[in-house]
C-alpha cells in the first residue's frame, strides 16, 4: 500500500540546536516530493519541491534532500520562529498527492 | 500576485444542514484541489478539478461534492452535515505543468458542526 511516513511526530529543540526531520515513502511512480510548513490555524506554506534522488534545495536555515526512499529536512541553528508543523507530500501516478501526518517542531529560546 | 482565497473563513452549521465553500485559485492556475484537515486524520484529499472536470477523487462519501467554473474558481458542497465533518477545509491551486506541480494553499475555512 502506498504510504508516506514522517518522523518524529514531535521534536523539541533548543535555539541553535540543529536537527533533521524524516519523510519516508513507499509510493510507486514518484513524480515529486514537497515540503510545507504549517502554522496553527493556517494553510500549509510551500517550502520546497524535489523531483529526483540526489536533489537538494536550500532556503535560509532549511535544507531538503531526497533519496529513492526518503527525504530529509535539515534545520540548521533553528530559531523560535521556525516552530511549526512541517508536512511532506508526494505526487505520484496521475496527479495524486498524498500528505504525511507531519512533524510538530518546537524551538525553545 | 494574489494568493489562494477561501470564503467564508469560519462557519458554524447544525447537523443535517448543507454548506458550500468557495475557493479562488492563484491567477493562471488551472488545477484546484480540496482537502479536509482534522487533528486525528491530518490532511486528507477530497478531490481535484482541472478545466471544470473532476480529475481525481479521494475516499469520501458522496455527501462531499465539488465543481469548478470556467474561471477556475471552485466550490465544494457538503450535504447532510455530520458532527464528524467539523474540520479545516483547505483549497490548493497548482499551475500543473511539467516541473511545476507544487500546490499553493489558501487559509482554509473552519467548519464547526453542532
CSV table of C-alpha atoms in Angstrom, one decimal:
chain,number,residue,atom,x,y,z
A,1,UNK,CA,0.0,0.0,0.0
A,2,UNK,CA,1.2,3.5,-0.9
A,3,UNK,CA,2.4,5.3,2.2
A,4,UNK,CA,4.1,8.4,3.5
A,5,UNK,CA,5.5,8.4,7.0
A,6,UNK,CA,7.0,11.3,8.8
A,7,UNK,CA,9.2,11.1,11.9
A,8,UNK,CA,9.4,12.1,14.6
A,9,UNK,CA,5.9,13.1,15.3
A,10,UNK,CA,7.1,15.9,17.6
A,11,UNK,CA,10.5,17.5,18.1
A,12,UNK,CA,11.6,19.9,20.8
A,13,UNK,CA,14.9,21.8,20.1
A,14,UNK,CA,16.8,24.5,21.9
A,15,UNK,CA,17.5,27.5,19.8
A,16,UNK,CA,20.7,26.9,17.7
A,17,UNK,CA,20.4,23.1,18.1
A,18,UNK,CA,20.4,21.6,14.6
A,19,UNK,CA,18.4,18.5,13.7
A,20,UNK,CA,16.7,16.7,10.8
A,21,UNK,CA,13.1,15.6,10.0
A,22,UNK,CA,12.4,12.5,8.0
A,23,UNK,CA,9.8,11.7,5.4
A,24,UNK,CA,9.9,8.1,4.0
A,25,UNK,CA,7.7,7.0,1.2
A,26,UNK,CA,6.6,3.8,-0.5
A,27,UNK,CA,4.7,5.0,-3.4
A,28,UNK,CA,5.2,3.8,-6.9
A,29,UNK,CA,5.9,6.3,-9.7
A,30,UNK,CA,7.0,9.2,-7.6
A,31,UNK,CA,6.8,12.4,-9.6
A,32,UNK,CA,7.8,14.8,-6.9
A,33,UNK,CA,8.2,15.3,-3.2
A,34,UNK,CA,7.1,18.5,-1.5
A,35,UNK,CA,7.8,20.1,1.9
A,36,UNK,CA,5.4,22.5,3.6
A,37,UNK,CA,5.3,24.5,6.8
A,38,UNK,CA,2.0,25.0,8.6
A,39,UNK,CA,1.3,27.4,11.4
A,40,UNK,CA,-1.7,26.7,13.7
A,41,UNK,CA,-5.0,27.6,12.1
A,42,UNK,CA,-3.4,28.5,8.7
A,43,UNK,CA,-3.0,26.8,5.4
A,44,UNK,CA,0.3,25.0,4.6
A,45,UNK,CA,3.0,27.2,3.2
A,46,UNK,CA,5.1,25.8,0.3
A,47,UNK,CA,8.8,25.4,1.0
A,48,UNK,CA,10.5,23.0,-1.5
A,49,UNK,CA,10.0,20.6,-4.4
A,50,UNK,CA,12.4,17.8,-5.1
A,51,UNK,CA,12.0,15.7,-8.2
A,52,UNK,CA,14.8,13.2,-8.3
A,53,UNK,CA,17.1,11.3,-6.0
A,54,UNK,CA,20.2,13.3,-5.1
A,55,UNK,CA,18.5,16.6,-5.5
A,56,UNK,CA,18.9,19.2,-2.7
A,57,UNK,CA,17.2,22.6,-2.1
A,58,UNK,CA,18.1,25.3,0.5
A,59,UNK,CA,16.3,28.2,1.9
A,60,UNK,CA,17.7,30.2,4.9
A,61,UNK,CA,18.1,27.6,7.7
A,62,UNK,CA,16.3,24.8,5.9
A,63,UNK,CA,17.8,22.3,3.5
A,64,UNK,CA,15.8,19.5,1.9
A,65,UNK,CA,17.3,16.3,0.4
A,66,UNK,CA,15.9,13.3,-1.5
A,67,UNK,CA,16.9,9.7,-1.9
A,68,UNK,CA,15.0,6.9,-3.6
A,69,UNK,CA,13.2,6.0,-0.3
A,70,UNK,CA,13.1,9.1,1.8
A,71,UNK,CA,13.6,12.8,2.2
A,72,UNK,CA,15.2,14.8,5.0
A,73,UNK,CA,14.5,18.4,6.1
A,74,UNK,CA,17.6,19.6,7.8
A,75,UNK,CA,17.2,22.6,10.1
A,76,UNK,CA,20.4,24.4,10.9
A,77,UNK,CA,20.7,26.6,14.0
A,78,UNK,CA,16.9,26.9,14.4
A,79,UNK,CA,15.2,30.0,15.9
A,80,UNK,CA,11.9,30.1,17.8
A,81,UNK,CA,10.1,31.4,14.7
A,82,UNK,CA,10.9,28.1,13.0
A,83,UNK,CA,8.4,26.5,15.3
A,84,UNK,CA,5.6,25.0,13.2
A,85,UNK,CA,4.3,21.7,11.8
A,86,UNK,CA,6.3,20.5,8.8
A,87,UNK,CA,4.5,18.4,6.3
A,88,UNK,CA,5.8,16.4,3.4
A,89,UNK,CA,3.7,15.3,0.4
A,90,UNK,CA,4.4,13.1,-2.5
A,91,UNK,CA,3.0,13.4,-6.0
A,92,UNK,CA,2.6,10.0,-7.8
A,93,UNK,CA,0.8,8.3,-10.6
A,94,UNK,CA,-1.6,10.7,-12.3
A,95,UNK,CA,-1.5,13.9,-10.2
A,96,UNK,CA,-2.3,12.2,-6.9
A,97,UNK,CA,-0.9,14.0,-3.8
A,98,UNK,CA,-0.5,12.2,-0.5
A,99,UNK,CA,0.5,14.0,2.7
A,100,UNK,CA,2.3,12.7,5.7
A,101,UNK,CA,1.0,13.4,9.1
A,102,UNK,CA,3.6,16.0,9.9
A,103,UNK,CA,6.3,16.7,12.4
A,104,UNK,CA,5.5,19.3,15.0
A,105,UNK,CA,8.6,21.3,15.8
A,106,UNK,CA,9.0,23.4,18.9
A,107,UNK,CA,12.1,25.6,19.2
A,108,UNK,CA,12.8,27.0,22.7
A,109,UNK,CA,14.7,30.2,23.1
B,1,UNK,CA,0.3,38.0,-7.4
B,2,UNK,CA,-2.7,37.4,-5.1
B,3,UNK,CA,-2.7,34.1,-3.3
B,4,UNK,CA,-5.4,31.5,-3.0
B,5,UNK,CA,-8.5,32.9,-1.3
B,6,UNK,CA,-11.2,31.0,0.5
B,7,UNK,CA,-14.6,32.1,1.8
B,8,UNK,CA,-16.0,32.1,4.3
B,9,UNK,CA,-13.2,31.8,6.8
B,10,UNK,CA,-15.4,30.5,9.6
B,11,UNK,CA,-18.7,28.7,9.5
B,12,UNK,CA,-21.0,27.2,12.1
B,13,UNK,CA,-23.7,24.8,11.0
B,14,UNK,CA,-26.1,22.4,12.5
B,15,UNK,CA,-26.2,18.7,11.9
B,16,UNK,CA,-28.3,17.9,8.8
B,17,UNK,CA,-27.7,21.2,7.1
B,18,UNK,CA,-25.7,21.6,4.0
B,19,UNK,CA,-22.8,24.0,3.3
B,20,UNK,CA,-21.0,25.5,0.3
B,21,UNK,CA,-17.4,26.6,0.5
B,22,UNK,CA,-15.7,28.7,-2.2
B,23,UNK,CA,-12.1,28.9,-3.4
B,24,UNK,CA,-10.4,31.3,-5.9
B,25,UNK,CA,-7.1,30.0,-7.1
B,26,UNK,CA,-4.0,32.0,-8.0
B,27,UNK,CA,-4.4,33.7,-11.3
B,28,UNK,CA,-3.3,31.3,-14.1
B,29,UNK,CA,-3.5,28.2,-12.0
B,30,UNK,CA,-5.6,25.5,-13.7
B,31,UNK,CA,-5.9,22.8,-11.0
B,32,UNK,CA,-7.8,23.2,-7.8
B,33,UNK,CA,-7.7,20.5,-5.0
B,34,UNK,CA,-9.7,20.3,-1.8
B,35,UNK,CA,-8.5,18.8,1.5
B,36,UNK,CA,-10.0,18.1,4.9
B,37,UNK,CA,-7.8,18.6,7.9
B,38,UNK,CA,-8.5,17.3,11.3
B,39,UNK,CA,-6.2,16.7,14.3
B,40,UNK,CA,-6.7,13.0,14.2
B,41,UNK,CA,-6.6,12.3,10.4
B,42,UNK,CA,-4.3,15.0,9.2
B,43,UNK,CA,-4.6,16.3,5.6
B,44,UNK,CA,-7.0,14.1,3.6
B,45,UNK,CA,-7.5,14.6,-0.1
B,46,UNK,CA,-11.1,15.2,-1.2
B,47,UNK,CA,-11.0,15.9,-4.9
B,48,UNK,CA,-9.2,17.7,-7.7
B,49,UNK,CA,-10.6,19.7,-10.5
B,50,UNK,CA,-8.9,20.6,-13.8
B,51,UNK,CA,-10.6,22.5,-16.6
B,52,UNK,CA,-14.0,22.2,-14.9
B,53,UNK,CA,-13.7,18.4,-14.7
B,54,UNK,CA,-13.1,16.3,-11.7
B,55,UNK,CA,-9.7,14.6,-12.3
B,56,UNK,CA,-9.1,12.8,-9.0
B,57,UNK,CA,-11.2,11.8,-6.1
B,58,UNK,CA,-10.4,10.7,-2.5
B,59,UNK,CA,-12.2,8.3,-0.3
B,60,UNK,CA,-15.0,10.5,1.0
B,61,UNK,CA,-18.8,9.7,0.8
B,62,UNK,CA,-21.0,11.2,-1.9
B,63,UNK,CA,-22.2,13.9,0.5
B,64,UNK,CA,-19.0,15.7,-0.4
B,65,UNK,CA,-19.1,17.2,-3.9
B,66,UNK,CA,-17.5,19.9,-5.8
B,67,UNK,CA,-17.3,21.8,-9.1
B,68,UNK,CA,-15.1,24.2,-11.0
B,69,UNK,CA,-16.1,27.1,-13.1
B,70,UNK,CA,-14.6,28.3,-16.3
B,71,UNK,CA,-12.6,30.9,-14.5
B,72,UNK,CA,-11.0,28.1,-12.4
B,73,UNK,CA,-12.9,29.2,-9.2
B,74,UNK,CA,-14.1,26.2,-7.3
B,75,UNK,CA,-16.8,25.3,-4.8
B,76,UNK,CA,-17.3,22.3,-2.6
B,77,UNK,CA,-20.5,21.3,-1.1
B,78,UNK,CA,-21.2,19.1,1.9
B,79,UNK,CA,-24.8,17.9,2.3
B,80,UNK,CA,-26.5,16.4,5.4
B,81,UNK,CA,-23.7,17.6,7.7
B,82,UNK,CA,-22.5,15.3,10.5
B,83,UNK,CA,-20.6,16.2,13.7
B,84,UNK,CA,-17.5,14.5,12.2
B,85,UNK,CA,-17.4,16.9,9.3
B,86,UNK,CA,-16.1,19.6,11.7
B,87,UNK,CA,-12.7,20.4,10.3
B,88,UNK,CA,-10.5,22.9,8.5
B,89,UNK,CA,-11.2,22.7,4.8
B,90,UNK,CA,-8.3,23.7,2.6
B,91,UNK,CA,-8.2,24.5,-1.0
B,92,UNK,CA,-4.9,24.4,-3.0
B,93,UNK,CA,-4.2,25.5,-6.6
B,94,UNK,CA,-1.5,24.3,-9.0
B,95,UNK,CA,-0.1,25.6,-12.3
B,96,UNK,CA,0.1,21.9,-13.3
B,97,UNK,CA,2.8,21.9,-15.9
B,98,UNK,CA,5.9,19.8,-16.2
B,99,UNK,CA,8.2,20.6,-13.3
B,100,UNK,CA,5.7,22.8,-11.7
B,101,UNK,CA,3.3,20.8,-9.6
B,102,UNK,CA,3.6,22.4,-6.3
B,103,UNK,CA,0.3,23.2,-4.6
B,104,UNK,CA,-0.3,26.6,-3.0
B,105,UNK,CA,-2.8,26.6,-0.2
B,106,UNK,CA,-5.5,29.1,0.9
B,107,UNK,CA,-6.0,30.0,4.6
B,108,UNK,CA,-8.9,27.5,4.9
B,109,UNK,CA,-12.5,27.5,6.0
B,110,UNK,CA,-13.0,26.4,9.6
B,111,UNK,CA,-16.3,24.5,9.7
B,112,UNK,CA,-17.9,23.6,13.0
B,113,UNK,CA,-20.9,21.4,13.0
B,114,UNK,CA,-23.1,21.4,16.2
